[in-house]
Amino acid sequence: MAAHQDKKLAEERKHQNVQNGTKASQGQWGRAWEVDWFSLASILFLLMFAPLIVYYFIMSCAQYQCSLTEPLLDLLTGNKHLSDIWNRTPMLTFRAAGIYALWVTFQVVLYMAIPDFCHKFLPGYVGGVQEGAVTPAGVVNKYEINGLQAWIITHVLWFANAYCLHFFSPTIIFDNWIPLLWCANLLGYAVSTFAMIKGYFFPTNAKDCKFTGNFFYDYMMGIEFNPRIGKWFDFKLFFNGRPGIVAWTLINLSFAAKQQELYGEVTNSMILVNVLQGIYVLDFFWNEAWYLKTIDICHDHFGWYLGWGDCVWLPYLYTLQGLYLVYHPVQLHSAHAVGVLLLGLLGYYIFRATNHQKDLFRRTNGNCRIWGKRPEHIECSYTSVDGTRYHSKLLTAGFWGWARHFNYTGDLMGSLAYCLACGFGHLLPYFYIVYMSILLTHRCLRDEHRCSSKYGKDWQRYTAAVPYRLLPGIF
Ligand code: NDP
């Protein structure tokens, strides 16, 4: 009965939104309700080419020692045909399917079956049941925050196996890298398609669904805001954090193990990549409760962009530096290594401190101190779709007084450090900084567009007080 009512509501909203996009966007913040040609063209491009881009990078390492230009040259000069490259590509294997199924099942069990115990003994850590932000429909979801625990258990088992149990080789991920890619794609497409069908027929909260009327846009950007199975299995929290981000550090460890196996040593560049990215991943899980207030959870709907992106794009392209170092074991001069370490740590500090300032400010409703002073801010208000008026504050002190997204600037500095750790021999490891610059600049513009429609004139007062986005005085 409830499911039937939800479906009816979703249908009503679908017609209302498609027919009266302007009205809907006035009453509610969120993505654009009308799909312009540029957005549609970008979405079609990504749907068609993103899987090929991932394949191209991974294949160029496996077959061309990570050269990005050689495969193209080979094809353009007729030296090789597409079929030659494809025939040398490992296919899906039962072994990889088994490993992947076991991996995802294990992460589901850790997520669903073991309530968080870390918050009971780790001072300062916020875990257990936590509330998310108010959704556009005025709902406040509850989440079981147990990502840190899942990460710790997974890594303890990984090291126990590597040093004591020896059930499998720590190079297992590298050794099955391409067959695992096919498994990740299968899951990514399955989950995005399921999310689309679910949005139409049995949404978790029909008022938080969004139908633009364009099939491709809806598939890519998602219909449901917070799709769930049962009370606790939240698609966004699960797929964003695990299996992708828990896997990130394991993948890097597997690449380090492969270096050890091939060359008898692990290079300082590989250690730097493992350490800097390890800090970033651990930070993510330590602050998982904070993550509930970020754009992914607060604003993005769940579609192919998050579903496939979390399963394939993130674990395969965020780990390119480690993969590259297996093929090119770069040993950095001490000065270079120290420079990379300092840049990475400074970037991390800015990223964390900026995020922390906003979090502290919002949690205490401005009753806190930032850089020793009561923080300056701008009072603002907005209306949810049910007409309720809410009040909020925009911080203009600390790093938030320097630029409107200085957290992205810190993130970009850290990203550059991972790339610089790989030396200057090839373009491939630099893909990450190029991608992150595009992602975070686009995200910044997208967020500002959304905030502008959410806060209206209050947002204009804020941008007048803090005129730059990422780099004070420049952009
Ligand atoms: P933010 O944490 O910056 O959140 C933006 C939201 O914060 C806005 O929508 C607005 O939400 C609120 N806000 C904006 N300005 C202010 C202000 N001055 N004072 C108080 N609140 C404000 O962005 P993200 O969620 O995108 O990013 C979080 C972190 O995650 C960043 O550090 C980013 O670098 C990182 N990240 C990393 C990615 C990766 O792939 N490695 C991908 C994406 C993000 P409201 O509606 O509540 O006002």
Coordinates of C-alpha atoms and ligand atoms in Angstrom, one line a residue:
M1 CA 0.0 0.0 0.0
A2 CA 2.8 2.4 1.0
A3 CA 4.8 1.4 -2.0
H4 CA 1.7 2.1 -4.2
Q5 CA 1.3 5.5 -2.7
D6 CA 5.0 6.3 -3.2
K7 CA 4.7 5.2 -6.8
K8 CA 1.7 7.5 -7.3
L9 CA 3.5 10.4 -5.7
A10 CA 6.5 9.8 -7.8
E11 CA 4.4 9.9 -10.9
E12 CA 2.6 13.1 -9.8
R13 CA 6.0 14.7 -9.1
K14 CA 7.3 13.5 -12.5
H15 CA 4.5 15.3 -14.3
Q16 CA 4.6 18.3 -12.1
N17 CA 8.4 18.7 -12.6
V18 CA 8.4 18.1 -16.3
Q19 CA 5.5 20.4 -17.0
N20 CA 6.5 23.1 -14.6
G21 CA 10.2 22.9 -14.1
T22 CA 10.5 26.6 -13.2
K23 CA 8.0 26.4 -10.5
A24 CA 9.7 23.4 -9.0
S25 CA 13.1 24.9 -9.0
Q26 CA 11.8 28.0 -7.3
G27 CA 10.4 26.0 -4.4
Q28 CA 13.4 23.7 -4.1
W29 CA 17.1 23.8 -4.6
G30 CA 18.9 21.0 -6.5
R31 CA 20.0 20.2 -10.0
A32 CA 18.6 22.1 -13.0
W33 CA 15.2 20.6 -13.9
E34 CA 15.5 21.5 -17.5
V35 CA 18.2 19.7 -19.4
D36 CA 20.0 22.0 -21.8
W37 CA 21.9 20.8 -24.9
F38 CA 25.3 21.2 -23.4
S39 CA 24.4 19.1 -20.4
L40 CA 22.8 16.4 -22.5
A41 CA 25.8 16.3 -24.9
S42 CA 28.3 16.0 -22.0
I43 CA 26.2 13.2 -20.4
L44 CA 26.0 11.3 -23.7
F45 CA 29.8 11.8 -24.1
L46 CA 30.5 10.5 -20.6
L47 CA 28.1 7.5 -20.9
M48 CA 29.8 6.5 -24.1
F49 CA 33.4 7.3 -23.5
A50 CA 34.1 7.1 -19.7
P51 CA 34.3 3.3 -19.7
L52 CA 36.6 3.5 -22.8
I53 CA 38.8 6.1 -21.1
V54 CA 39.2 3.8 -18.0
Y55 CA 40.0 0.9 -20.4
Y56 CA 42.4 2.9 -22.4
F57 CA 44.5 3.9 -19.3
I58 CA 44.6 0.4 -17.8
M59 CA 45.3 -1.2 -21.2
S60 CA 48.1 1.3 -22.0
C61 CA 49.8 0.3 -18.8
A62 CA 49.3 -3.5 -19.4
Q63 CA 50.4 -3.4 -23.0
Y64 CA 52.4 -0.2 -23.5
Q65 CA 54.3 0.4 -20.3
C66 CA 51.8 3.3 -19.4
S67 CA 52.5 5.3 -22.6
L68 CA 49.3 7.2 -23.5
T69 CA 50.5 8.1 -27.0
E70 CA 51.9 4.8 -28.3
P71 CA 48.6 2.9 -28.6
L72 CA 47.1 5.8 -30.6
L73 CA 50.2 6.0 -32.8
D74 CA 50.1 2.2 -33.4
L75 CA 46.4 2.5 -34.4
L76 CA 46.8 5.6 -36.5
T77 CA 49.9 4.3 -38.4
G78 CA 48.2 0.9 -39.0
N79 CA 50.9 -0.9 -37.0
K80 CA 48.1 -2.4 -34.9
H81 CA 44.4 -2.9 -35.3
L82 CA 41.8 -2.5 -32.5
S83 CA 41.4 -6.3 -32.6
D84 CA 45.1 -6.8 -31.9
I85 CA 44.8 -4.7 -28.7
W86 CA 41.5 -6.3 -27.7
N87 CA 42.8 -9.9 -28.3
R88 CA 45.7 -9.2 -25.9
T89 CA 43.3 -8.0 -23.2
P90 CA 42.5 -10.5 -20.4
M91 CA 38.8 -11.4 -20.3
L92 CA 36.5 -11.9 -17.3
T93 CA 37.6 -15.0 -15.4
F94 CA 35.7 -17.1 -12.8
R95 CA 38.6 -16.4 -10.3
A96 CA 38.1 -12.6 -10.7
A97 CA 34.3 -12.9 -10.5
G98 CA 34.7 -15.0 -7.3
I99 CA 37.2 -12.5 -5.7
Y100 CA 35.0 -9.5 -6.6
A101 CA 31.7 -11.2 -5.4
L102 CA 33.5 -12.1 -2.1
W103 CA 34.8 -8.6 -1.7
V104 CA 31.5 -6.8 -2.2
T105 CA 29.7 -9.3 0.0
F106 CA 32.2 -8.9 2.7
Q107 CA 31.8 -5.1 2.6
V108 CA 28.0 -5.4 2.7
V109 CA 28.3 -7.6 5.8
L110 CA 30.7 -5.1 7.5
Y111 CA 28.3 -2.3 6.6
M112 CA 25.1 -3.9 7.6
A113 CA 25.9 -6.5 10.3
I114 CA 28.4 -4.9 12.6
P115 CA 27.2 -1.7 14.4
D116 CA 30.0 0.8 15.0
F117 CA 32.2 0.1 18.0
C118 CA 35.1 2.5 17.2
H119 CA 33.3 5.5 18.7
K120 CA 33.2 3.7 22.0
F121 CA 36.9 3.8 22.5
L122 CA 38.4 6.3 20.0
P123 CA 38.3 9.8 21.5
G124 CA 37.0 12.4 19.1
Y125 CA 35.7 9.9 16.6
V126 CA 32.0 10.4 15.6
G127 CA 30.5 7.0 14.6
G128 CA 27.3 5.0 15.2
V129 CA 23.9 6.3 14.2
Q130 CA 24.1 9.9 12.8
E131 CA 21.7 12.2 11.1
G132 CA 22.2 13.6 7.6
A133 CA 21.2 17.1 6.4
V134 CA 17.7 18.1 5.6
T135 CA 16.8 16.9 2.1
P136 CA 15.0 19.1 -0.4
A137 CA 11.7 17.4 0.7
G138 CA 12.4 18.2 4.3
V139 CA 13.5 14.6 5.4
V140 CA 16.3 14.0 7.8
N141 CA 17.8 10.5 7.2
K142 CA 19.7 8.4 9.8
Y143 CA 22.9 6.6 8.9
E144 CA 25.0 3.9 10.6
I145 CA 28.5 5.4 10.5
N146 CA 30.8 2.4 10.6
G147 CA 33.2 3.0 7.7
L148 CA 36.3 3.4 9.9
Q149 CA 35.6 0.1 11.5
A150 CA 35.1 -1.6 8.1
W151 CA 38.4 -0.1 6.9
I152 CA 40.3 -1.3 10.0
I153 CA 38.9 -4.8 9.9
T154 CA 39.6 -5.2 6.2
H155 CA 43.2 -3.9 6.6
V156 CA 43.9 -6.0 9.7
L157 CA 42.8 -9.1 7.7
W158 CA 44.9 -8.0 4.7
F159 CA 48.1 -7.7 6.8
A160 CA 47.3 -10.9 8.7
N161 CA 47.0 -12.7 5.4
A162 CA 50.2 -11.1 4.0
Y163 CA 52.4 -11.8 7.0
C164 CA 50.9 -14.9 8.7
L165 CA 48.1 -16.7 7.0
H166 CA 49.2 -16.6 3.3
F167 CA 45.8 -17.7 1.9
F168 CA 46.4 -15.5 -1.1
S169 CA 49.3 -13.4 -2.5
P170 CA 49.1 -9.6 -1.7
T171 CA 49.6 -9.1 -5.4
I172 CA 46.2 -10.6 -6.0
I173 CA 44.6 -7.3 -7.0
F174 CA 47.3 -6.4 -9.5
D175 CA 47.4 -9.9 -10.9
N176 CA 43.7 -9.8 -11.7
W177 CA 43.5 -6.1 -12.4
I178 CA 41.8 -6.2 -15.9
P179 CA 39.4 -9.2 -15.1
L180 CA 38.4 -7.3 -12.0
L181 CA 37.7 -4.2 -14.2
W182 CA 35.0 -6.2 -16.0
C183 CA 33.4 -7.2 -12.7
A184 CA 33.5 -3.7 -11.4
N185 CA 31.7 -2.5 -14.6
L186 CA 29.1 -5.2 -14.2
L187 CA 28.3 -4.0 -10.7
G188 CA 28.5 -0.4 -11.7
Y189 CA 26.0 -0.8 -14.5
A190 CA 23.7 -3.2 -12.5
V191 CA 23.5 -0.8 -9.6
S192 CA 22.8 2.3 -11.7
T193 CA 20.1 0.5 -13.7
F194 CA 18.6 -0.9 -10.6
A195 CA 18.6 2.7 -9.1
M196 CA 16.8 4.0 -12.2
I197 CA 14.1 1.3 -12.0
K198 CA 13.7 1.7 -8.3
G199 CA 13.2 5.5 -8.8
Y200 CA 10.3 4.8 -11.1
F201 CA 8.6 1.9 -9.4
F202 CA 9.5 1.8 -5.7
P203 CA 11.3 4.9 -4.5
T204 CA 12.3 5.2 -0.9
N205 CA 11.0 8.7 -0.7
A206 CA 8.9 9.8 -3.6
K207 CA 9.0 13.5 -2.6
D208 CA 12.8 13.4 -3.0
C209 CA 12.7 12.0 -6.6
K210 CA 13.5 14.1 -9.6
F211 CA 12.4 13.4 -13.1
T212 CA 13.7 15.7 -15.8
G213 CA 11.8 13.9 -18.6
N214 CA 15.1 13.1 -20.3
F215 CA 16.0 9.4 -20.0
F216 CA 19.8 9.8 -20.4
Y217 CA 20.0 12.6 -17.9
D218 CA 17.9 10.7 -15.4
Y219 CA 20.0 7.6 -15.8
M220 CA 23.3 9.5 -15.5
M221 CA 22.4 12.0 -12.7
G222 CA 19.9 9.8 -10.9
I223 CA 16.2 10.0 -9.9
E224 CA 16.2 9.1 -6.3
F225 CA 17.9 11.4 -3.8
N226 CA 18.6 8.8 -1.1
P227 CA 17.7 5.3 -2.4
R228 CA 17.7 2.7 0.3
I229 CA 16.9 -1.0 0.8
G230 CA 15.2 -1.5 4.1
K231 CA 15.9 1.0 6.8
W232 CA 19.7 1.1 6.7
F233 CA 21.2 0.1 3.4
D234 CA 21.9 3.5 1.9
F235 CA 23.1 3.3 -1.7
K236 CA 25.1 6.6 -1.6
L237 CA 26.9 5.9 1.7
F238 CA 27.7 2.3 0.8
F239 CA 28.8 2.7 -2.8
N240 CA 30.7 6.0 -2.2
G241 CA 32.7 4.7 0.7
R242 CA 32.9 1.0 0.2
P243 CA 33.7 -0.9 -1.8
G244 CA 35.6 1.9 -3.7
I245 CA 37.4 3.9 -1.0
V246 CA 38.1 0.9 1.3
A247 CA 39.6 -0.7 -1.8
W248 CA 41.8 2.3 -2.6
T249 CA 44.4 1.6 0.0
L250 CA 44.3 -2.1 -0.5
I251 CA 44.9 -1.6 -4.3
N252 CA 47.9 0.6 -3.5
L253 CA 49.3 -2.0 -1.1
S254 CA 48.9 -4.7 -3.7
F255 CA 50.8 -2.5 -6.2
A256 CA 53.6 -2.0 -3.6
A257 CA 53.7 -5.8 -3.1
K258 CA 54.0 -6.3 -6.9
Q259 CA 57.0 -3.9 -6.9
Q260 CA 58.6 -5.9 -4.2
E261 CA 58.0 -9.1 -6.1
L262 CA 59.3 -7.7 -9.4
Y263 CA 62.3 -5.6 -8.2
G264 CA 63.0 -6.9 -4.7
E265 CA 62.3 -3.5 -3.2
V266 CA 59.6 -0.9 -2.8
T267 CA 60.6 2.6 -4.1
N268 CA 60.3 5.8 -2.0
S269 CA 57.8 7.1 -4.6
M270 CA 55.6 4.1 -4.0
I271 CA 55.8 4.6 -0.3
L272 CA 54.9 8.3 -0.7
V273 CA 51.9 7.5 -2.8
N274 CA 50.8 4.8 -0.3
V275 CA 51.3 7.2 2.7
L276 CA 49.7 10.3 1.2
Q277 CA 46.7 8.6 -0.3
G278 CA 46.4 6.5 2.9
I279 CA 46.1 9.7 4.9
Y280 CA 43.4 10.9 2.6
V281 CA 41.4 7.6 2.8
L282 CA 41.8 7.4 6.6
D283 CA 40.7 11.0 6.8
F284 CA 37.6 10.2 4.8
F285 CA 36.6 7.4 7.2
W286 CA 37.5 9.3 10.4
N287 CA 35.2 12.0 9.2
E288 CA 32.5 9.9 7.7
A289 CA 29.9 11.6 9.8
W290 CA 31.0 14.9 8.4
Y291 CA 30.8 13.4 4.9
L292 CA 27.0 13.2 5.4
K293 CA 27.0 17.0 5.0
T294 CA 29.0 17.1 1.8
I295 CA 27.6 17.6 -1.7
D296 CA 27.5 13.9 -2.6
I297 CA 25.1 13.1 0.1
C298 CA 23.3 16.5 0.5
H299 CA 22.7 17.4 -3.1
D300 CA 23.5 14.7 -5.6
H301 CA 20.9 12.2 -6.7
F302 CA 22.0 8.6 -7.1
G303 CA 22.5 7.5 -10.7
W304 CA 25.2 6.2 -13.0
Y305 CA 27.5 9.2 -12.1
L306 CA 27.8 8.0 -8.5
G307 CA 26.9 4.2 -9.0
W308 CA 29.3 3.4 -11.9
G309 CA 31.7 6.2 -10.8
D310 CA 32.2 4.7 -7.4
C311 CA 32.6 1.1 -8.7
V312 CA 34.8 1.8 -11.7
W313 CA 36.2 5.3 -12.1
L314 CA 37.3 5.8 -8.5
P315 CA 39.2 2.5 -7.8
Y316 CA 40.7 2.4 -11.3
L317 CA 41.7 6.0 -12.0
Y318 CA 42.4 7.3 -8.5
T319 CA 45.1 4.6 -8.2
L320 CA 46.9 5.2 -11.5
Q321 CA 50.0 6.5 -9.7
G322 CA 50.6 3.2 -7.9
L323 CA 49.9 1.2 -11.1
Y324 CA 52.3 3.4 -13.0
L325 CA 55.0 2.8 -10.4
V326 CA 54.7 -1.0 -10.8
Y327 CA 55.8 -0.5 -14.5
H328 CA 58.2 2.4 -13.7
P329 CA 59.8 1.9 -10.3
V330 CA 60.9 5.6 -9.8
Q331 CA 63.4 6.2 -7.0
L332 CA 63.2 9.9 -6.1
H333 CA 66.1 12.1 -4.9
S334 CA 65.7 12.9 -1.3
A335 CA 65.0 16.6 -2.0
H336 CA 62.3 15.7 -4.5
A337 CA 60.8 13.2 -2.1
V338 CA 60.7 15.7 0.8
G339 CA 59.2 18.4 -1.5
V340 CA 56.4 16.0 -2.5
L341 CA 55.8 15.0 1.1
L342 CA 55.6 18.6 2.3
L343 CA 53.3 19.6 -0.6
G344 CA 51.1 16.6 0.1
L345 CA 50.9 17.3 3.9
L346 CA 50.3 21.1 3.4
G347 CA 47.5 20.3 0.9
Y348 CA 46.0 17.8 3.3
Y349 CA 46.2 20.3 6.2
I350 CA 44.4 23.0 4.2
F351 CA 41.8 20.5 3.0
R352 CA 41.1 19.2 6.5
A353 CA 41.3 22.6 8.3
T354 CA 39.0 24.3 5.9
N355 CA 36.4 21.4 6.0
H356 CA 36.8 21.4 9.8
Q357 CA 36.1 25.1 10.1
K358 CA 32.8 24.9 8.2
D359 CA 31.8 21.7 10.1
L360 CA 32.6 23.3 13.5
F361 CA 30.8 26.5 12.5
R362 CA 27.7 24.7 11.3
R363 CA 27.6 22.2 14.3
T364 CA 27.8 25.0 16.9
N365 CA 25.6 27.3 14.9
G366 CA 28.4 29.9 14.9
N367 CA 29.1 29.6 18.6
C368 CA 32.8 28.7 18.3
R369 CA 36.1 30.3 17.7
I370 CA 38.0 30.2 14.4
W371 CA 41.6 31.4 14.4
G372 CA 41.0 32.7 17.9
K373 CA 38.0 34.8 17.1
R374 CA 34.2 34.6 17.0
P375 CA 33.6 33.8 13.3
E376 CA 32.1 36.5 11.0
H377 CA 29.2 35.2 8.9
I378 CA 26.2 36.0 6.8
E379 CA 22.7 35.1 8.0
C380 CA 20.7 33.4 5.2
S381 CA 17.4 31.6 4.7
Y382 CA 15.8 29.1 2.2
T383 CA 12.5 27.3 1.7
S384 CA 12.1 23.5 1.3
V385 CA 9.6 22.0 -1.2
D386 CA 6.9 21.7 1.5
G387 CA 7.1 25.5 2.0
T388 CA 8.9 25.3 5.4
R389 CA 11.3 28.2 5.9
Y390 CA 14.8 27.4 7.3
H391 CA 17.5 29.7 8.5
S392 CA 21.2 29.1 8.0
K393 CA 24.6 30.9 8.1
L394 CA 27.4 31.3 5.6
L395 CA 30.9 31.5 7.2
T396 CA 33.2 34.3 6.0
A397 CA 36.0 33.8 8.5
G398 CA 39.1 31.6 8.5
F399 CA 39.9 29.9 5.2
W400 CA 36.3 30.6 4.2
G401 CA 37.2 34.3 4.2
W402 CA 40.1 33.7 1.8
A403 CA 38.1 31.9 -0.9
R404 CA 34.7 30.2 -1.3
H405 CA 36.2 26.8 -1.8
F406 CA 39.6 26.8 -0.3
N407 CA 39.0 23.1 0.7
Y408 CA 39.1 22.3 -3.0
T409 CA 42.4 24.2 -3.3
G410 CA 44.0 22.0 -0.5
D411 CA 42.6 18.9 -2.2
L412 CA 44.2 20.0 -5.5
M413 CA 47.6 20.5 -3.8
G414 CA 47.5 17.0 -2.3
S415 CA 46.4 15.6 -5.7
L416 CA 49.4 17.3 -7.4
A417 CA 51.7 15.8 -4.8
Y418 CA 50.6 12.2 -5.7
C419 CA 51.4 13.0 -9.4
L420 CA 54.8 14.6 -8.7
A421 CA 55.8 11.5 -6.7
C422 CA 55.9 9.6 -10.0
G423 CA 58.6 11.8 -11.5
F424 CA 58.4 13.3 -15.0
G425 CA 58.8 10.3 -17.3
H426 CA 55.2 10.0 -18.5
L427 CA 51.9 11.8 -18.7
L428 CA 49.7 9.1 -17.3
P429 CA 50.2 9.7 -13.6
Y430 CA 49.3 13.4 -14.2
F431 CA 45.9 12.4 -15.3
Y432 CA 44.7 12.7 -11.7
I433 CA 45.5 16.4 -11.2
V434 CA 44.0 17.3 -14.6
Y435 CA 40.9 15.3 -13.7
M436 CA 40.6 16.7 -10.2
S437 CA 41.1 20.3 -11.5
I438 CA 38.2 19.8 -13.9
L439 CA 36.1 17.9 -11.3
L440 CA 36.5 20.4 -8.5
T441 CA 36.2 23.5 -10.7
H442 CA 33.0 22.1 -12.2
R443 CA 31.8 21.1 -8.8
C444 CA 32.5 24.6 -7.5
L445 CA 30.4 26.2 -10.3
R446 CA 27.7 23.6 -9.9
D447 CA 27.6 24.2 -6.1
E448 CA 27.5 27.9 -6.5
H449 CA 24.6 27.7 -9.0
R450 CA 22.7 25.5 -6.5
C451 CA 23.5 27.8 -3.5
S452 CA 22.5 30.8 -5.5
S453 CA 19.1 29.3 -6.2
K454 CA 18.8 28.1 -2.6
Y455 CA 19.8 31.4 -0.9
G456 CA 19.0 34.0 -3.5
K457 CA 19.9 37.5 -2.4
D458 CA 21.8 36.2 0.7
W459 CA 24.1 34.3 -1.6
Q460 CA 24.9 37.5 -3.5
R461 CA 25.8 39.2 -0.2
Y462 CA 28.1 36.3 0.5
T463 CA 29.9 36.4 -2.9
A464 CA 30.4 40.1 -2.5
A465 CA 32.0 39.5 0.9
V466 CA 34.2 36.6 -0.4
P467 CA 34.8 37.4 -4.1
Y468 CA 37.1 34.5 -5.1
R469 CA 36.4 30.8 -5.6
L470 CA 39.6 28.8 -5.3
L471 CA 42.6 31.2 -5.4
P472 CA 42.5 34.5 -3.6
G473 CA 43.1 37.3 -6.1
I474 CA 43.0 35.0 -9.1
F475 CA 39.9 32.9 -9.5
Ligands
NDP1 P1 31.8 21.6 0.6 O1 32.1 20.8 1.8 O2 32.6 22.8 0.4 O3 30.3 21.9 0.7 C1 29.6 22.8 -0.1 C2 28.3 23.2 0.7 O4 28.7 23.8 1.9 C3 27.5 24.2 0.0 O5 26.6 23.5 -0.9 C4 26.7 24.8 1.1 O6 25.7 23.9 1.6 C5 27.8 24.9 2.2 N1 28.6 26.1 2.2 C6 29.1 26.7 1.1 N2 29.8 27.8 1.5 C7 29.6 27.9 2.9 C8 30.1 28.8 3.9 N3 30.8 29.8 3.6 N4 29.7 28.5 5.2 C9 29.0 27.5 5.5 N5 28.6 26.6 4.6 C10 28.9 26.8 3.3 O7 31.9 20.8 -0.8 P2 31.9 19.2 -1.2 O8 30.9 18.5 -0.5 O9 32.0 19.2 -2.7 O10 33.4 18.8 -0.7 C11 33.8 18.3 0.5 C12 35.2 17.9 0.5 O11 35.3 16.7 -0.3 C13 36.1 19.0 -0.2 O12 37.2 19.2 0.6 C14 36.5 18.4 -1.5 O13 37.8 18.7 -1.9 C15 36.3 16.9 -1.3 N6 36.0 16.1 -2.5 C16 36.8 15.2 -3.0 C17 36.5 14.5 -4.1 C18 37.4 13.4 -4.7 O14 37.0 12.8 -5.6 N7 38.6 13.3 -4.1 C19 35.2 14.7 -4.8 C20 34.4 15.7 -4.2 C21 34.8 16.4 -3.1 P3 24.4 24.3 2.4 O15 23.3 24.0 1.4 O16 24.4 23.4 3.6 O17 24.6 25.8 2.7

